[in-house]
Tab-separated table of C-alpha atoms in Angstrom:
chain	number	residue	atom	x	y	z
E	470	MET	CA	0.000	0.000	0.000
E	471	THR	CA	1.230	3.483	-0.838
E	472	MET	CA	0.402	6.532	1.235
E	473	VAL	CA	-0.120	9.600	-0.956
E	474	ASP	CA	-1.710	13.005	-0.713
E	475	PRO	CA	-2.868	13.729	-4.261
E	476	THR	CA	-4.121	17.170	-3.293
E	477	ASN	CA	-0.530	18.245	-2.689
E	478	ILE	CA	0.813	17.029	-6.041
E	479	THR	CA	1.944	19.816	-8.317
E	480	ASN	CA	3.147	19.507	-11.862
E	481	PRO	CA	3.120	22.527	-14.200
E	482	ALA	CA	2.937	20.218	-17.207
E	483	SER	CA	-0.129	18.364	-15.977
E	484	GLY	CA	-2.605	20.998	-17.078
E	485	PRO	CA	-5.066	23.240	-15.261
E	486	SER	CA	-6.719	22.329	-11.999
E	487	SER	CA	-10.389	21.447	-11.753
E	488	SER	CA	-11.130	24.959	-10.528
E	489	GLU	CA	-9.842	26.309	-13.853
E	490	PHE	CA	-11.054	23.582	-16.197
E	491	PRO	CA	-14.040	21.308	-15.503
E	492	ALA	CA	-12.373	18.113	-16.684
E	493	MET	CA	-14.699	15.543	-15.111
E	494	GLU	CA	-18.041	14.426	-16.525
E	495	PHE	CA	-20.452	12.956	-13.959
E	496	ILE	CA	-22.130	9.999	-15.704
E	497	LEU	CA	-25.824	10.027	-14.899
E	498	SER	CA	-28.487	7.434	-15.668
E	499	ASP	CA	-30.377	7.459	-18.958
E	500	GLU	CA	-33.450	8.794	-17.141
E	501	GLU	CA	-31.421	11.696	-15.787
E	502	CYS	CA	-30.046	12.492	-19.239
E	503	ARG	CA	-33.141	12.099	-21.403
E	504	ALA	CA	-34.455	14.966	-23.482
E	505	LEU	CA	-37.919	16.459	-23.290
E	506	GLU	CA	-40.717	14.134	-24.406
E	507	THR	CA	-44.191	15.607	-24.556
E	508	VAL	CA	-47.733	14.245	-24.457
E	509	GLU	CA	-50.848	16.148	-25.516
E	510	MET	CA	-53.287	17.359	-22.889
E	511	TRP	CA	-56.581	19.172	-23.102
E	512	VAL	CA	-56.271	22.639	-21.566
E	513	ALA	CA	-59.088	25.084	-20.802
E	514	ASP	CA	-58.607	28.821	-20.278
E	515	THR	CA	-61.040	30.248	-17.771
E	516	GLU	CA	-61.746	33.080	-15.398
E	517	PRO	CA	-60.881	32.351	-11.748
E	518	ALA	CA	-64.571	32.174	-10.739
E	519	HIS	CA	-65.084	28.932	-12.718
E	520	THR	CA	-61.950	27.119	-11.582
E	521	ASN	CA	-63.500	24.871	-8.937
E	522	ALA	CA	-66.339	23.825	-11.222
E	523	ILE	CA	-63.931	22.771	-13.971
E	524	LEU	CA	-61.580	20.938	-11.595
E	525	SER	CA	-64.458	18.961	-10.091
E	526	THR	CA	-65.649	18.032	-13.599
E	527	PHE	CA	-62.180	16.855	-14.610
E	528	PRO	CA	-60.591	15.220	-11.543
E	529	ASN	CA	-57.077	13.802	-11.495
E	530	THR	CA	-58.391	10.465	-12.755
E	531	THR	CA	-58.987	12.002	-16.179
E	532	MET	CA	-55.316	12.856	-16.570
E	533	GLY	CA	-54.724	9.428	-18.128
E	534	GLY	CA	-51.470	8.479	-16.392
E	535	ASP	CA	-48.979	9.434	-13.717
E	536	PHE	CA	-48.640	13.176	-14.136
E	537	ALA	CA	-48.195	14.125	-10.497
E	538	HIS	CA	-45.207	16.249	-11.511
E	539	LEU	CA	-47.510	18.678	-13.349
E	540	LYS	CA	-49.429	21.463	-11.671
E	541	ARG	CA	-53.070	21.483	-12.660
E	542	ILE	CA	-53.258	25.263	-13.083
E	543	ARG	CA	-51.123	27.817	-14.913
E	544	ARG	CA	-51.774	31.479	-14.216
E	545	THR	CA	-51.233	34.273	-16.729
E	546	ASP	CA	-51.848	38.009	-16.339
E	547	SER	CA	-52.630	40.065	-19.418
E	548	ASP	CA	-53.467	43.758	-19.150
E	549	GLY	CA	-54.733	43.302	-15.614
E	550	THR	CA	-56.879	40.296	-16.502
E	551	VAL	CA	-56.137	36.987	-14.788
E	552	ILE	CA	-56.568	33.884	-16.912
E	553	LEU	CA	-56.192	30.414	-15.430
E	554	SER	CA	-55.249	27.560	-17.757
E	555	ILE	CA	-56.380	24.192	-16.369
E	556	LEU	CA	-55.182	20.746	-17.374
E	557	LEU	CA	-58.301	18.701	-18.117
E	558	GLY	CA	-56.862	15.358	-19.146
E	559	SER	CA	-54.858	13.455	-21.701
E	560	THR	CA	-56.092	13.570	-25.299
E	561	ALA	CA	-55.528	9.819	-25.315
E	562	SER	CA	-57.995	9.241	-22.470
E	563	VAL	CA	-60.606	11.968	-23.081
E	564	SER	CA	-61.997	12.791	-26.521
E	565	GLU	CA	-62.753	16.276	-27.791
E	566	SER	CA	-66.487	15.574	-27.807
E	567	GLU	CA	-66.337	14.380	-24.183
E	568	VAL	CA	-64.540	17.548	-23.111
E	569	ARG	CA	-67.097	19.742	-24.895
E	570	ALA	CA	-70.046	17.810	-23.476
E	571	LYS	CA	-68.739	17.900	-19.892
E	572	LEU	CA	-68.009	21.625	-20.037
E	573	SER	CA	-71.438	22.383	-21.530
E	574	GLN	CA	-73.200	20.329	-18.882
E	575	ARG	CA	-71.269	21.815	-15.986
E	576	LEU	CA	-71.169	25.421	-17.272
E	577	PRO	CA	-74.163	25.853	-19.611
E	578	ASP	CA	-73.891	29.646	-19.576
E	579	TYR	CA	-70.092	29.823	-19.912
E	580	GLN	CA	-67.952	28.066	-22.474
E	581	PRO	CA	-64.210	28.332	-21.798
E	582	ARG	CA	-61.802	27.977	-24.682
E	583	PHE	CA	-60.148	24.579	-24.682
E	584	TYR	CA	-57.318	23.271	-26.843
E	585	ARG	CA	-54.518	20.740	-27.156
E	586	HIS	CA	-51.191	21.473	-25.478
E	587	GLY	CA	-47.951	19.489	-25.149
E	588	VAL	CA	-46.593	18.915	-21.637
E	589	SER	CA	-43.652	16.955	-20.237
E	590	ARG	CA	-44.318	13.220	-20.130
E	591	TRP	CA	-41.704	12.592	-17.435
E	592	PRO	CA	-40.906	14.309	-14.132
E	593	PRO	CA	-37.614	16.220	-14.164
E	594	LEU	CA	-34.907	14.472	-12.160
E	595	THR	CA	-32.111	17.038	-12.493
E	596	ARG	CA	-31.923	20.805	-12.456
E	597	ALA	CA	-30.920	20.794	-16.121
E	598	GLN	CA	-34.079	18.872	-17.035
E	599	TYR	CA	-36.247	21.127	-14.888
E	600	GLU	CA	-34.868	24.298	-16.463
E	601	ALA	CA	-35.287	22.862	-19.978
E	602	TRP	CA	-38.797	21.461	-19.477
E	603	LYS	CA	-40.570	23.932	-17.198
E	604	GLY	CA	-41.463	26.187	-20.137
E	605	THR	CA	-43.956	23.611	-21.428
E	606	TRP	CA	-46.063	23.710	-18.272
E	607	PRO	CA	-45.556	24.525	-14.559
E	608	MET	CA	-44.272	21.482	-12.694
E	609	TYR	CA	-43.128	20.347	-9.286
E	610	TRP	CA	-39.477	19.582	-8.701
E	611	ARG	CA	-37.257	19.182	-5.682
E	612	GLU	CA	-33.517	18.815	-6.112
E	613	SER	CA	-32.169	15.542	-4.764
E	614	ALA	CA	-28.816	15.575	-3.017
E	615	ALA	CA	-28.165	12.091	-4.429
E	616	ARG	CA	-28.120	13.528	-7.956
E	617	LYS	CA	-25.597	16.282	-7.270
E	618	ASP	CA	-22.042	15.691	-8.436
E	619	PRO	CA	-20.209	14.887	-5.160
E	620	LEU	CA	-16.729	15.031	-6.678
E	621	VAL	CA	-15.967	18.716	-6.213
E	622	GLY	CA	-13.121	20.841	-4.943
E	623	ALA	CA	-10.238	18.971	-3.328
E	624	ALA	CA	-11.844	15.572	-3.978
E	625	ARG	CA	-11.969	16.268	-7.715
E	626	ASP	CA	-8.404	17.568	-7.742
E	627	ALA	CA	-7.318	14.398	-5.940
E	628	ALA	CA	-8.994	12.150	-8.529
E	629	GLN	CA	-7.401	14.064	-11.376
E	630	ALA	CA	-4.003	13.902	-9.716
E	631	LEU	CA	-4.300	10.128	-9.368
E	632	MET	CA	-4.896	9.920	-13.113
E	633	ARG	CA	-2.249	12.455	-14.133
E	634	GLU	CA	0.510	11.331	-11.822
E	635	HIS	CA	0.260	7.841	-10.393
E	636	LEU	CA	-1.542	6.014	-13.172
E	637	VAL	CA	0.556	7.445	-15.991
E	638	ALA	CA	3.701	6.734	-13.960
E	639	HIS	CA	2.659	3.093	-13.577
E	640	VAL	CA	2.170	2.688	-17.322
E	641	VAL	CA	5.621	4.132	-17.994
E	642	LYS	CA	7.165	1.935	-15.287
E	643	VAL	CA	5.670	-1.262	-16.735
E	644	GLU	CA	7.025	-0.517	-20.199
E	645	THR	CA	10.453	0.440	-18.803
E	646	GLU	CA	10.797	-2.683	-16.671
E	647	THR	CA	9.269	-5.258	-19.012
E	648	GLY	CA	9.540	-3.762	-22.469
E	649	HIS	CA	5.821	-4.381	-22.756
E	650	LYS	CA	3.428	-1.473	-23.207
E	651	PRO	CA	0.158	-2.278	-21.373
E	652	CYS	CA	-3.125	-1.582	-23.110
E	653	SER	CA	-4.746	-0.189	-19.950
E	654	ALA	CA	-4.021	0.379	-16.284
E	655	GLY	CA	-5.756	1.318	-13.066
E	656	LEU	CA	-5.486	1.793	-9.331
E	657	VAL	CA	-7.642	1.462	-6.224
E	658	TYR	CA	-7.633	4.436	-3.866
E	659	ASP	CA	-9.036	4.830	-0.361
E	660	PRO	CA	-10.195	8.470	0.027
E	661	ALA	CA	-10.569	8.065	3.796
E	662	THR	CA	-6.909	7.213	4.379
E	663	LYS	CA	-5.469	8.722	1.149
E	664	THR	CA	-3.944	5.334	0.436
E	665	ILE	CA	-3.393	3.600	-2.887
E	666	LEU	CA	-4.316	-0.006	-2.159
E	667	ALA	CA	-3.600	-1.572	-5.548
E	668	VAL	CA	-2.067	-0.702	-8.917
E	669	ALA	CA	-2.461	-3.015	-11.894
E	670	HIS	CA	-2.682	-3.212	-15.669
E	671	ASP	CA	-4.222	-5.467	-18.284
E	672	THR	CA	-2.182	-8.688	-18.507
E	673	ARG	CA	-4.090	-10.695	-21.110
E	674	ALA	CA	-1.264	-10.335	-23.633
E	675	THR	CA	1.335	-11.725	-21.225
E	676	THR	CA	-0.670	-14.257	-19.189
E	677	PHE	CA	-2.919	-15.408	-22.045
E	678	HIS	CA	-5.788	-15.333	-19.567
E	679	PRO	CA	-8.968	-13.943	-21.136
E	680	LEU	CA	-10.235	-12.489	-17.848
E	681	ALA	CA	-7.061	-10.629	-16.876
E	682	HIS	CA	-8.532	-7.183	-17.520
E	683	THR	CA	-7.249	-4.268	-15.471
E	684	ALA	CA	-10.313	-4.036	-13.212
E	685	MET	CA	-10.302	-7.773	-12.540
E	686	ASN	CA	-6.608	-7.660	-11.621
E	687	LEU	CA	-7.246	-4.738	-9.269
E	688	ILE	CA	-10.041	-6.564	-7.462
E	689	ASP	CA	-7.782	-9.613	-7.187
E	690	GLN	CA	-4.980	-7.523	-5.655
E	691	VAL	CA	-7.330	-6.038	-3.060
E	692	ALA	CA	-8.664	-9.507	-2.233
E	693	GLN	CA	-5.174	-10.964	-1.851
E	694	ALA	CA	-4.010	-8.101	0.388
E	695	ARG	CA	-7.082	-8.269	2.576
E	696	GLY	CA	-7.058	-12.062	2.555
E	697	SER	CA	-3.577	-12.073	4.048
E	698	ALA	CA	-4.635	-9.558	6.676
E	699	ALA	CA	-7.688	-11.667	7.518
E	700	THR	CA	-5.638	-14.819	8.181
E	701	SER	CA	-4.871	-15.636	11.802
E	702	PRO	CA	-1.419	-16.858	12.957
E	703	ASN	CA	-2.594	-20.502	12.827
E	704	GLY	CA	-3.388	-20.124	9.141
E	705	LYS	CA	-7.153	-20.068	9.491
E	706	ARG	CA	-9.308	-17.362	7.997
E	707	LYS	CA	-11.044	-14.995	10.362
E	708	ALA	CA	-14.813	-14.717	10.147
E	709	ASP	CA	-14.730	-11.358	8.383
E	710	ASP	CA	-16.587	-10.004	5.371
E	711	ALA	CA	-15.529	-11.133	1.908
E	712	THR	CA	-12.037	-9.843	1.229
E	713	TYR	CA	-12.819	-8.752	-2.333
E	714	LEU	CA	-15.246	-6.066	-1.176
E	715	CYS	CA	-14.099	-2.553	-2.092
E	716	THR	CA	-16.623	-0.642	-0.006
E	717	GLY	CA	-15.796	3.070	0.135
E	718	LEU	CA	-12.995	2.808	-2.425
E	719	MET	CA	-12.395	4.689	-5.667
E	720	VAL	CA	-11.142	2.933	-8.802
E	721	VAL	CA	-9.256	5.031	-11.355
E	722	LEU	CA	-8.787	3.561	-14.846
E	723	THR	CA	-7.190	4.651	-18.092
E	724	HIS	CA	-10.118	3.115	-19.988
E	725	GLU	CA	-13.816	2.597	-19.438
E	726	PRO	CA	-14.331	-0.905	-18.041
E	727	CYS	CA	-16.156	-3.427	-20.205
E	728	ILE	CA	-19.528	-4.767	-19.100
E	729	MET	CA	-17.926	-7.792	-17.428
E	730	CYS	CA	-15.536	-5.604	-15.422
E	731	SER	CA	-18.284	-3.108	-14.600
E	732	MET	CA	-20.346	-5.914	-13.096
E	733	ALA	CA	-17.304	-7.161	-11.185
E	734	LEU	CA	-16.784	-3.655	-9.774
E	735	LEU	CA	-20.450	-3.500	-8.812
E	736	HIS	CA	-20.256	-6.921	-7.152
E	737	SER	CA	-17.190	-5.705	-5.244
E	738	ARG	CA	-19.230	-2.766	-3.939
E	739	VAL	CA	-16.895	-0.003	-5.124
E	740	ASP	CA	-17.921	3.515	-4.179
E	741	SER	CA	-16.837	5.233	-7.396
E	742	VAL	CA	-14.991	4.837	-10.690
E	743	VAL	CA	-13.095	7.403	-12.770
E	744	TYR	CA	-11.927	6.557	-16.287
E	745	ALA	CA	-10.342	8.463	-19.145
E	746	SER	CA	-10.948	6.824	-22.511
E	747	PRO	CA	-14.426	5.521	-23.380
E	748	ALA	CA	-14.982	2.060	-24.903
E	749	PRO	CA	-17.605	2.671	-27.606
E	750	THR	CA	-18.399	-0.995	-28.305
E	751	THR	CA	-17.989	-2.654	-24.913
E	752	GLY	CA	-18.132	0.040	-22.227
E	753	GLY	CA	-20.226	-0.697	-19.159
E	754	LEU	CA	-20.231	2.776	-17.603
E	755	GLY	CA	-21.771	4.978	-20.252
E	756	SER	CA	-20.829	3.911	-23.754
E	757	VAL	CA	-23.046	0.829	-24.195
E	758	VAL	CA	-24.840	0.436	-20.858
E	759	LYS	CA	-24.700	2.126	-17.473
E	760	VAL	CA	-24.269	-0.719	-15.032
E	761	HIS	CA	-23.608	1.664	-12.138
E	762	THR	CA	-27.085	3.239	-12.393
E	763	GLU	CA	-29.158	0.118	-13.085
E	764	ARG	CA	-32.058	0.223	-10.639
E	765	ARG	CA	-32.724	-3.518	-10.800
E	766	LEU	CA	-29.292	-4.374	-9.383
E	767	ASN	CA	-28.545	-4.495	-5.670
E	768	HIS	CA	-25.759	-1.899	-5.642
E	769	LYS	CA	-25.067	1.405	-7.329
E	770	PHE	CA	-21.912	3.472	-7.536
E	771	LYS	CA	-20.831	6.783	-8.994
E	772	ALA	CA	-18.823	7.152	-12.188
E	773	TRP	CA	-16.990	9.959	-13.943
E	774	ARG	CA	-15.212	10.306	-17.255
E	775	TYR	CA	-11.973	12.242	-17.090
E	776	CYS	CA	-12.276	14.318	-20.248
E	777	GLU	CA	-9.432	16.848	-20.169
E	778	VAL	CA	-8.387	16.433	-23.799
E	779	GLY	CA	-4.644	16.843	-23.414
E	780	MET	CA	-4.382	14.293	-20.609
E	781	VAL	CA	-6.586	11.742	-22.366
E	782	ARG	CA	-4.394	11.997	-25.455
E	783	GLU	CA	-1.308	11.481	-23.300
E	784	VAL	CA	-2.845	8.362	-21.742
E	785	LEU	CA	-3.731	6.927	-25.138
E	786	ARG	CA	-0.221	7.665	-26.406
E	787	LEU	CA	1.347	5.688	-23.568
E	788	VAL	CA	-0.806	2.558	-23.768
E	789	GLU	CA	-0.945	-0.122	-26.423
E	790	ASP	CA	-3.842	0.118	-28.860
E	791	PHE	CA	-6.073	-2.832	-28.034
E	792	HIS	CA	-9.674	-3.609	-28.938
E	793	TYR	CA	-11.690	-4.867	-26.014
């Protein structure tokens, strides 16, 4: 294990700090990244005096789905006149003739103008979605702390330093000592103790083992180190948790892990993963699937792509070109 303080690393050639250049992309779920999708609703414009009558005629059950994120009423003021626009229901669940008949029956002496209007099909999950979608119709939204990027300030600088300094140095060291240029590399870091617990690279080309990907080798190193620590003097294992668990640890990789490695990282209960180069055809943390955000699995973790262009190019220059 190596004790380091990445926040104290300085290297003029390593590029700007995170405070000067936002070099980390927080990889959100597909739901948190989706664009606006609208559905058509019937909307009636009315004077405030008729609001309760219209709402009682078109209760929430006529909305035709789960639209709890939408406010039923939108208020507009024009030249001192207040107009309330009321959502009546989905055009898929209530026909135009039904809307006209219900309004005529409820308000025989007053016929509000009603029309089709597109509103957001989905509730906004992020501030970016809320800001982009709220113009279609007023909606409810409360920012969730779980969806804020937690890697900020010193923590982000530390992650970038691990990539810029320690990981690149390992790649260079492997080539210098063995004459072999690895195709990817990674490390396991404990933010609580500022300790690098494992450093490894892809060894498929030298071991001829098809599973010897970088992430798998890292998990194996952690397991071996913790397995030794969990063995009592008489050679028997202590009744501790599984030694491969990486709870609370950060994994930093030169490349996006494949789907197999992403599942292995999830099974090992990592806290977070940072990678530099995406894997467009096999990537498990953004490129093909997003294993770390899959709601049907029993663990989730955070992931970032290190996207400072100059550093990514340097990483790719140092490693062997290899198709996953």
